[in-house]
Coordinates of C-alpha atoms in Angstrom, one line a residue:
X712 CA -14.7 3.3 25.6
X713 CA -11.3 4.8 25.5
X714 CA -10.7 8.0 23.5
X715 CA -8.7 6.3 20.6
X716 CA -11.4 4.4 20.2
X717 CA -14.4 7.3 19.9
X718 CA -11.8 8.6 17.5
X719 CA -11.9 5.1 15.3
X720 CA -16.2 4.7 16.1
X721 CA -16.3 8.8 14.5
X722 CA -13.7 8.2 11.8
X723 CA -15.3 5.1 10.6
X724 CA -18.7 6.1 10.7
X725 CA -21.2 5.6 8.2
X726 CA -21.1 9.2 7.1
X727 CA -17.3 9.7 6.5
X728 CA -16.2 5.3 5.1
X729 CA -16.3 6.2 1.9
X730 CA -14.6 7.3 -1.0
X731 CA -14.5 11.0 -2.5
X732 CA -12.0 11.6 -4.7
X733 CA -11.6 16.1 -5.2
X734 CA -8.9 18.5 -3.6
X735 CA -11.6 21.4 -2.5
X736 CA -12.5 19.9 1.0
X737 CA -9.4 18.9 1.7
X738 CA -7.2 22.7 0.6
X739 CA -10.2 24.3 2.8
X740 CA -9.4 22.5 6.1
X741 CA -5.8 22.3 5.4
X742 CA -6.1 26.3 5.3
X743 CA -7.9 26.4 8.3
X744 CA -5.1 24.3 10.0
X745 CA -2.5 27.7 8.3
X746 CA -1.8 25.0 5.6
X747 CA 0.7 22.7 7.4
X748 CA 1.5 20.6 4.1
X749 CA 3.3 23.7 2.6
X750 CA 6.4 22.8 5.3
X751 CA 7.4 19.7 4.4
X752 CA 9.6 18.5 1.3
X753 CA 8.0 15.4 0.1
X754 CA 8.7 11.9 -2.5
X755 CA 5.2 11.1 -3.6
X756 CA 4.4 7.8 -5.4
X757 CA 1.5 6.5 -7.2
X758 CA 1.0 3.2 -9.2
X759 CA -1.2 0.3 -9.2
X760 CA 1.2 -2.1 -7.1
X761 CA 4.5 -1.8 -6.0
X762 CA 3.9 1.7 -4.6
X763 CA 3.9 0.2 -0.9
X764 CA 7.2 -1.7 -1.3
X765 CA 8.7 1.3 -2.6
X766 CA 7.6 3.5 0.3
X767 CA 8.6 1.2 2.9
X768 CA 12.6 0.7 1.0
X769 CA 12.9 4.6 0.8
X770 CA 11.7 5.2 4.5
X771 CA 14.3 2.7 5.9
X772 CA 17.0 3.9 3.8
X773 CA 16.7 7.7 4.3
X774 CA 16.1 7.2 8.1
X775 CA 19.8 6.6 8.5
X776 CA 20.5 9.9 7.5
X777 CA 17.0 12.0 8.2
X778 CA 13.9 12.5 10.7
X779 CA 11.2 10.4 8.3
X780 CA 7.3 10.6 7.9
X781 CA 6.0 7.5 6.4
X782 CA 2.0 8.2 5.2
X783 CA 0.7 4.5 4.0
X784 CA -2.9 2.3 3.6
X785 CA -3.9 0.7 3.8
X786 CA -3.7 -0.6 7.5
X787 CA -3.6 -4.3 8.3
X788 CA -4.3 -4.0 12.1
X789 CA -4.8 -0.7 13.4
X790 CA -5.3 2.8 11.8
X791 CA -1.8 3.8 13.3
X792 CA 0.3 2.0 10.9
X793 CA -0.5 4.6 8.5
X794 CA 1.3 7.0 10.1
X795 CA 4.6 6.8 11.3
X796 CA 7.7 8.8 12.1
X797 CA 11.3 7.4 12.3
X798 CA 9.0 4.0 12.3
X799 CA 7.3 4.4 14.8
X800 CA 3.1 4.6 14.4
X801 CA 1.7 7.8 15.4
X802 CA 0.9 7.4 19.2
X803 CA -2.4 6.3 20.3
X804 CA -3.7 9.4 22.2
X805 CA -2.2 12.4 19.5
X806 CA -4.2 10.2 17.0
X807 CA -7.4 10.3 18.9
X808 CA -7.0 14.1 19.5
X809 CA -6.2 15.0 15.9
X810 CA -9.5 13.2 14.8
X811 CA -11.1 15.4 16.9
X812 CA -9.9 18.5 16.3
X813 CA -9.6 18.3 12.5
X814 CA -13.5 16.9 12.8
X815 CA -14.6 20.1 15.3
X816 CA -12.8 22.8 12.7
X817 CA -14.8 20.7 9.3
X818 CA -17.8 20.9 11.0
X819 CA -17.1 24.8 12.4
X820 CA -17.4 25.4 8.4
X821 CA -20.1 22.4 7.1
X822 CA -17.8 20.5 5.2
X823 CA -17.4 17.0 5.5
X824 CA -14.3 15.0 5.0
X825 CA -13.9 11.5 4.1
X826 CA -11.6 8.9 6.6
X827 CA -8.9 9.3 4.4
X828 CA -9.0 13.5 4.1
X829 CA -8.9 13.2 7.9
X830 CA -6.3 10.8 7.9
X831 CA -4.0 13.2 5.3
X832 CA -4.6 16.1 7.0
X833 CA -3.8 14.3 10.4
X834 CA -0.3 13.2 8.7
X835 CA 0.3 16.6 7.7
X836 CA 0.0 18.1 10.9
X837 CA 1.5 15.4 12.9
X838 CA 5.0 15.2 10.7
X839 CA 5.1 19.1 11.1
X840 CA 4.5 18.6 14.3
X841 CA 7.5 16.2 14.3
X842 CA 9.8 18.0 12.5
X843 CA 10.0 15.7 9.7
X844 CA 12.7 16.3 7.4
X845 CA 11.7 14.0 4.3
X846 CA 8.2 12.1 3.9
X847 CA 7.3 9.9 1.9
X848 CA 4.1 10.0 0.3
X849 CA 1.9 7.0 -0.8
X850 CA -1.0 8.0 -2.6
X851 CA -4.5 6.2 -1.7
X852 CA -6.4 6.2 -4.7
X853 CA -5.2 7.3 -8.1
X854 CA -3.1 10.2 -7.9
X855 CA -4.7 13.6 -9.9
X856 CA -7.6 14.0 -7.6
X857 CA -6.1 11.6 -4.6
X858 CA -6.3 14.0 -1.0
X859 CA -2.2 13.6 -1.2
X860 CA -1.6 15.3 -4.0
X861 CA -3.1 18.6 -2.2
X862 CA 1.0 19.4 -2.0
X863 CA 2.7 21.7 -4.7
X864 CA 5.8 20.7 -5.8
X865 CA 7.9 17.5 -4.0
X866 CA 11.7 16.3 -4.1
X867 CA 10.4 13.7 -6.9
X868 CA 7.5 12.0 -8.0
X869 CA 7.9 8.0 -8.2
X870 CA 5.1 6.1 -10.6
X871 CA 5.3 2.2 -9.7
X872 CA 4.4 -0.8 -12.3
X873 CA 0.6 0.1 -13.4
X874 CA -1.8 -2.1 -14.4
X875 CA -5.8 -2.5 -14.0
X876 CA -7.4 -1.9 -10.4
X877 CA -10.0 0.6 -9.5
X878 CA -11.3 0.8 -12.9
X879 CA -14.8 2.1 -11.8
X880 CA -12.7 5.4 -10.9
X881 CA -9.6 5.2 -12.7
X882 CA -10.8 4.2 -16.3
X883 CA -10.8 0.8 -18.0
X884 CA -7.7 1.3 -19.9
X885 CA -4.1 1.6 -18.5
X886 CA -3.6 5.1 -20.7
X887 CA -6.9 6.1 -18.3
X888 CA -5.2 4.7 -15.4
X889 CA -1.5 6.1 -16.2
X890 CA -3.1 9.3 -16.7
X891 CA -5.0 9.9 -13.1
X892 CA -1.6 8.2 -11.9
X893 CA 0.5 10.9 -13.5
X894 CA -1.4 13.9 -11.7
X895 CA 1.2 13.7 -9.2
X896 CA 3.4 15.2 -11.4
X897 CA 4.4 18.4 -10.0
X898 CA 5.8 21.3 -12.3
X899 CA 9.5 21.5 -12.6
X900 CA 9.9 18.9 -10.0
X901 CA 11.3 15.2 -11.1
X902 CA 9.5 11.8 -12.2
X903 CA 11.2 8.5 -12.0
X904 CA 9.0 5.6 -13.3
X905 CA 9.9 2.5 -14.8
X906 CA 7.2 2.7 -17.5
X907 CA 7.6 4.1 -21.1
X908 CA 4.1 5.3 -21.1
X909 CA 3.7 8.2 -23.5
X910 CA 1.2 9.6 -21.5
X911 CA 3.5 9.7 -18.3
X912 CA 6.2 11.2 -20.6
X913 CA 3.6 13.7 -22.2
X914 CA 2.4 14.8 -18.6
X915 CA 5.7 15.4 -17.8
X916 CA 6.7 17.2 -20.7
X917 CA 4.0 19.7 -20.4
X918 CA 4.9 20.2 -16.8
X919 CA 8.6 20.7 -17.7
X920 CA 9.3 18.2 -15.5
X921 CA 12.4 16.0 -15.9
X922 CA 11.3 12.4 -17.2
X923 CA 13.7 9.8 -15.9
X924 CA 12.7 6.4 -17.3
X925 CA 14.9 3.5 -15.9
X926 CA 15.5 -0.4 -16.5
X927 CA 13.8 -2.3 -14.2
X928 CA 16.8 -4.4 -12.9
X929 CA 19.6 -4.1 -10.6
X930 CA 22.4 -6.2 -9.9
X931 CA 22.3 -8.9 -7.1
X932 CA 23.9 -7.6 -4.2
X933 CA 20.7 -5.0 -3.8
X934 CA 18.1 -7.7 -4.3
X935 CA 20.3 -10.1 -1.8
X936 CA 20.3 -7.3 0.6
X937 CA 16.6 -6.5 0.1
X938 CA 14.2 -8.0 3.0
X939 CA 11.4 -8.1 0.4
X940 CA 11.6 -11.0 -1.7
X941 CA 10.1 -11.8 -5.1
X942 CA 10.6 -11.1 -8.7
X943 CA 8.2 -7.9 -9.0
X944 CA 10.7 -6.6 -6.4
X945 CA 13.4 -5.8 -8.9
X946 CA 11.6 -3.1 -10.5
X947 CA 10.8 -1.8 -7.2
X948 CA 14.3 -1.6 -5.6
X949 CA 15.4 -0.5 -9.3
X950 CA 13.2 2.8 -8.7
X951 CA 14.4 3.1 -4.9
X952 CA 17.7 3.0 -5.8
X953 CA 17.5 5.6 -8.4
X954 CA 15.5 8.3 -6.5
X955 CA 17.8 7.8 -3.4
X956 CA 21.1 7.8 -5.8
X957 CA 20.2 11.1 -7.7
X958 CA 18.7 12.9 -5.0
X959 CA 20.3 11.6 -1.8
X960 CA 23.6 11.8 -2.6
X961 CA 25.0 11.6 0.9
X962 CA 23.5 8.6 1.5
X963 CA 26.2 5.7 0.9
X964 CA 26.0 2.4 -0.5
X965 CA 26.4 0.9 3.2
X966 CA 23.7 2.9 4.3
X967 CA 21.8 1.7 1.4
X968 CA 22.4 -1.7 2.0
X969 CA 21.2 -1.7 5.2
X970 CA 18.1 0.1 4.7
X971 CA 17.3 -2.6 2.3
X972 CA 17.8 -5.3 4.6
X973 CA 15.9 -3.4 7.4
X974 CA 12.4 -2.9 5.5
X975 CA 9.7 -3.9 6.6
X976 CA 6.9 -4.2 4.8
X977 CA 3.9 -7.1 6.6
X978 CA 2.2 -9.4 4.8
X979 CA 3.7 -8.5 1.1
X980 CA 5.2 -12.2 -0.2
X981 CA 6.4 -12.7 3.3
X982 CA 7.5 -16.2 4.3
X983 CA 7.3 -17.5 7.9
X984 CA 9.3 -20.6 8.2
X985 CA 8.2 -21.3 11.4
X986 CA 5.0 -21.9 10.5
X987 CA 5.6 -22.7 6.4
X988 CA 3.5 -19.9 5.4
X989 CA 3.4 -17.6 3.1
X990 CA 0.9 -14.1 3.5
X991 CA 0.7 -12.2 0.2
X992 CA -2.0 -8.9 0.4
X993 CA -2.4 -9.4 -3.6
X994 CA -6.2 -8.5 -4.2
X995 CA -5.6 -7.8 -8.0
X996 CA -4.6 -9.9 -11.2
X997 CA -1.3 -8.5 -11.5
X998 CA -0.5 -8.6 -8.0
X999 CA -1.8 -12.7 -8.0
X1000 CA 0.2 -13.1 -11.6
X1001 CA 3.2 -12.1 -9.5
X1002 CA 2.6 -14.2 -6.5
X1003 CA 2.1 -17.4 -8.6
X1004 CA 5.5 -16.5 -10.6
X1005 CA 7.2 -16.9 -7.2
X1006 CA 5.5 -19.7 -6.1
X1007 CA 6.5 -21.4 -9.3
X1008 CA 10.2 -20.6 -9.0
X1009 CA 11.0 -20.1 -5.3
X1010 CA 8.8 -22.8 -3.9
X1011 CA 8.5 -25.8 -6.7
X1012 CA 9.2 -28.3 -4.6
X1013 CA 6.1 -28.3 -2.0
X1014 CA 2.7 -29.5 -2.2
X1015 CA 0.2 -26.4 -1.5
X1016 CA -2.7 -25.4 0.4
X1017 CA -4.5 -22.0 -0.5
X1018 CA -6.9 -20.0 1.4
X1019 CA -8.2 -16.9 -0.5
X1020 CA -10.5 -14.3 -0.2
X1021 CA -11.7 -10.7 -1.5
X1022 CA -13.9 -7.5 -2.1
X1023 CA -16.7 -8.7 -4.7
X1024 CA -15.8 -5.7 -6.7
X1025 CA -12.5 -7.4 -7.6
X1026 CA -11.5 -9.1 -11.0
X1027 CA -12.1 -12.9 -8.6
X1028 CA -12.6 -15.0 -11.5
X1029 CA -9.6 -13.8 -13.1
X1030 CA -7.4 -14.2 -10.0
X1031 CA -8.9 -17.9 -9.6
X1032 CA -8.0 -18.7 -12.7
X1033 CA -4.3 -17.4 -12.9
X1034 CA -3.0 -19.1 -9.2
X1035 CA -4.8 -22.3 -8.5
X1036 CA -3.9 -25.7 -10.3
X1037 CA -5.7 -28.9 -10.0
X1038 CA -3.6 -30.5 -7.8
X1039 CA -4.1 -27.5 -4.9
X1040 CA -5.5 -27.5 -1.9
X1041 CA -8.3 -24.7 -2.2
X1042 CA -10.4 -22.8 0.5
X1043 CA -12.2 -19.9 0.0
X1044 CA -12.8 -17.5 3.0
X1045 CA -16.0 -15.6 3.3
X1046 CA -14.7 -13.4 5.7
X1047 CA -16.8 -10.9 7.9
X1048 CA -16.6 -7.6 5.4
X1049 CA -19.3 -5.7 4.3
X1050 CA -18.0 -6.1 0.3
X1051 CA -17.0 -9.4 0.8
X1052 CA -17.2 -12.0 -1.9
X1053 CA -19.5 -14.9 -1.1
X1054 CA -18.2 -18.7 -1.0
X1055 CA -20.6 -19.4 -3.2
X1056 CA -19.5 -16.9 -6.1
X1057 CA -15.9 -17.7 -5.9
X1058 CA -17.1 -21.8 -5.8
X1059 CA -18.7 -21.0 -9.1
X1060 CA -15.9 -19.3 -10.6
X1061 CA -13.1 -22.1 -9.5
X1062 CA -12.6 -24.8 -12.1
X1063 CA -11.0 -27.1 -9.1
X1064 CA -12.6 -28.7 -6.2
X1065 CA -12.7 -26.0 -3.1
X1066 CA -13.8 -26.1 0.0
X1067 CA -15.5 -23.2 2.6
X1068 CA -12.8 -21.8 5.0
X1069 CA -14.3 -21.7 8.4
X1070 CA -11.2 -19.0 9.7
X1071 CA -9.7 -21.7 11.9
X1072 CA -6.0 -21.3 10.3
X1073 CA -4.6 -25.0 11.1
X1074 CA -1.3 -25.2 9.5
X1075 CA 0.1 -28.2 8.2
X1076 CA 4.0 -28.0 7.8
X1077 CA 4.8 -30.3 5.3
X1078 CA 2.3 -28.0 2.6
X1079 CA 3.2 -24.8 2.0
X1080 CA 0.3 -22.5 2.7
X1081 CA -0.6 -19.6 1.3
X1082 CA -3.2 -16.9 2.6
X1083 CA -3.6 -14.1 0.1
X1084 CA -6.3 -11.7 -0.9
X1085 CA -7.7 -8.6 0.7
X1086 CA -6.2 -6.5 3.4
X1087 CA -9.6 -6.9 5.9
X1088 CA -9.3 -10.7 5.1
X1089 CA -5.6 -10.6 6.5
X1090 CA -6.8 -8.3 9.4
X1091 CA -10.0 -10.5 10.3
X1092 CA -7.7 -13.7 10.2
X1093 CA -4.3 -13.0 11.9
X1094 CA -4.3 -11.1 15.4
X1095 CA -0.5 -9.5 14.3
X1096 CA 2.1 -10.4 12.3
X1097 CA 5.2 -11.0 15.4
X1098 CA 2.6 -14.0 16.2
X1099 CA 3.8 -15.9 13.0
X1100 CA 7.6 -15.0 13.3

């Protein structure tokens, strides 16, 4: 066994794969480490979905003027992907060593982190490290009590579409939600959001924080130029554009153009002709509302051949209900997952004839298929994503 992978076995061991929302352990260790996250100028961005798509348009356009840190999750295929400077994934070996270290100092002092405080303090030190001149932010889970928002002040903070997800910890309304959400509102530093939420607005008002509230559409040369396809995209290259137009201001539309048509973000709506296959990570309602809205418009003209599958904590029946029609093709994967939702249970809750996917992907070009769902379901059923292409 090779040292990255002791640091993956130590990171993902039963003690630390779970979830801890609280900024204490986090500040501690970051102290310990002479508080690297105090170095860096920062966009941070919370929401319910859209906040990857966002992160990934604003990391290719500013890397044609700046040195970028890109802190994402989650992975698809390896805890690298996270990570990443001027594109690249953080190297193999310095990941391995940082899990290490930052694991030897929390246990110098008793205090046990989480993966994902060991991954945010890991991105911290790396991008300082690095000498990165603008990172970009994604918040894991929520926003007010997320390990991210251990940072002060940032650049801006950008609030995606929000909607209901996580609702054990977030809250079961969308004022709950928008309100852990808008903790990443920094005082005297910027919001741009798309939502007219008064409690984003009130947040922000308290803070003395300018509120900039946009229209979620732009015209059609950025969505042509945009690598990400879909409807929900609008709103997202709406915010991008806005955030990189008010703050970036020696950026140029060129250099805007091309980061749009240079993002890459896997497995978000993405089509592979080659194969007629679509891969959509939607493992909420909205998220599947959104997916079947493009399917409807882009795609009318092809019979189609699902294969779903998800955490048993999501809203399934719900999801079920909202993409399939009679006249699909339906198989539900009970992929190998701890949390995964049984064949049986999503059966029950389908109104239309399904059918047990056994993870043998045969693709059949004159259907369209579409694999959607959870992020371990994509992992557990493609090897990477340059296989499709």
């Amino acid at each position: 066994m090779d040292n990255y992978e002791k640091a993956i076995e130590l990171l993902t061991s039963k003690g630390r794969f779970f979830i801890e929302l609280g900024l204490d352990r986090i500040s501690k260790i970051l102290n310990l480490f002479n508080n690297p996250q105090n170095s860096l100028k920062y966009i941070h961005v919370a929401g319910t979905n859209g906040k990857g798509s966002v992160c990934a348009m604003l990391e290719s356009i500013l890397r044609t003027k700046y040195k970028t840190g890109l802190y994402t999750s989650p992975h698809i295929f390896d805890y690298t992907e996270r990570i990443k400077f001027n594109g690249q994934n953080i190297p193999k070996e310095i990941f391995a060593k940082y899990v290490f270290d930052i694991c030897k100092k929390a246990d110098e002092v008793s205090i046990h982190l989480t993966e994902f405080e060991i991954l945010t303090i890991m991105m911290f030190l790396y991008f300082k490290e690095k000498g990165a001149e603008i990172v970009i932010l994604e918040t894991g889970l929520g926003g007010r009590f997320d390990a991210t928002n251990v940072i002060k002040q940032n650049i801006c903070s950008v609030i995606t579409h929000i909607d209901y997800d996580h609702t054990e910890r977030l809250g079961n309304t969308k004022d709950k939600i928008a309100f852990e959400k808008a903790g990443i509102i920094k005082p005297a530093c910027p919001v741009v959001t798309a939502s007219a939420m008064e409690v984003l607005k009130d947040r922000a008002d308290k803070l003395n924080s300018l509120f900039i509230l946009i229209p979620p559409v732009v015209n059609d040369e950025y969505k042509q130029a945009c690598a990400l396809k879909g409807f929900q995209q609008e709103e997202n290259i709406s915010l991008v554009l806005t955030v990189i137009q008010t703050f970036f201001k020696d950026i140029m539309n060129d250099e805007i153009l091309t980061g749009l048509k240079n993002t890459i973000h896997p497995f978000r709506f993405e089509y592979f002709p080659k194969h007629n296959l679509i891969v959509d990570a939607s493992h909420n309602p909205n998220g599947i509302e959104a997916l079947k809205l493009n399917l409807d418009y882009l795609y009318p003209q092809y019979q189609r051949t699902f294969i779903f599958g998800c955490l048993k904590n999501k809203e399934y029946k719900k999801m079920i209900n909202i993409l399939f029609r009679p006249e699909d093709d339906i198989y539900f994967y009970e992929f190998n997952y701890p949390n995964t939702a049984k064949f049986e249970d999503l059966k029950s809750a389908c109104p239309y004839p399904c059918k047990k996917f056994d993870g043998n992907l045969q693709i059949q070009n004159n259907k369209l298929t579409i694999v959607c769902g959870s992020f371990y379901m994509l992992s557990s059923l493609f090897k990477s994503r340059e296989g499709l292409l």
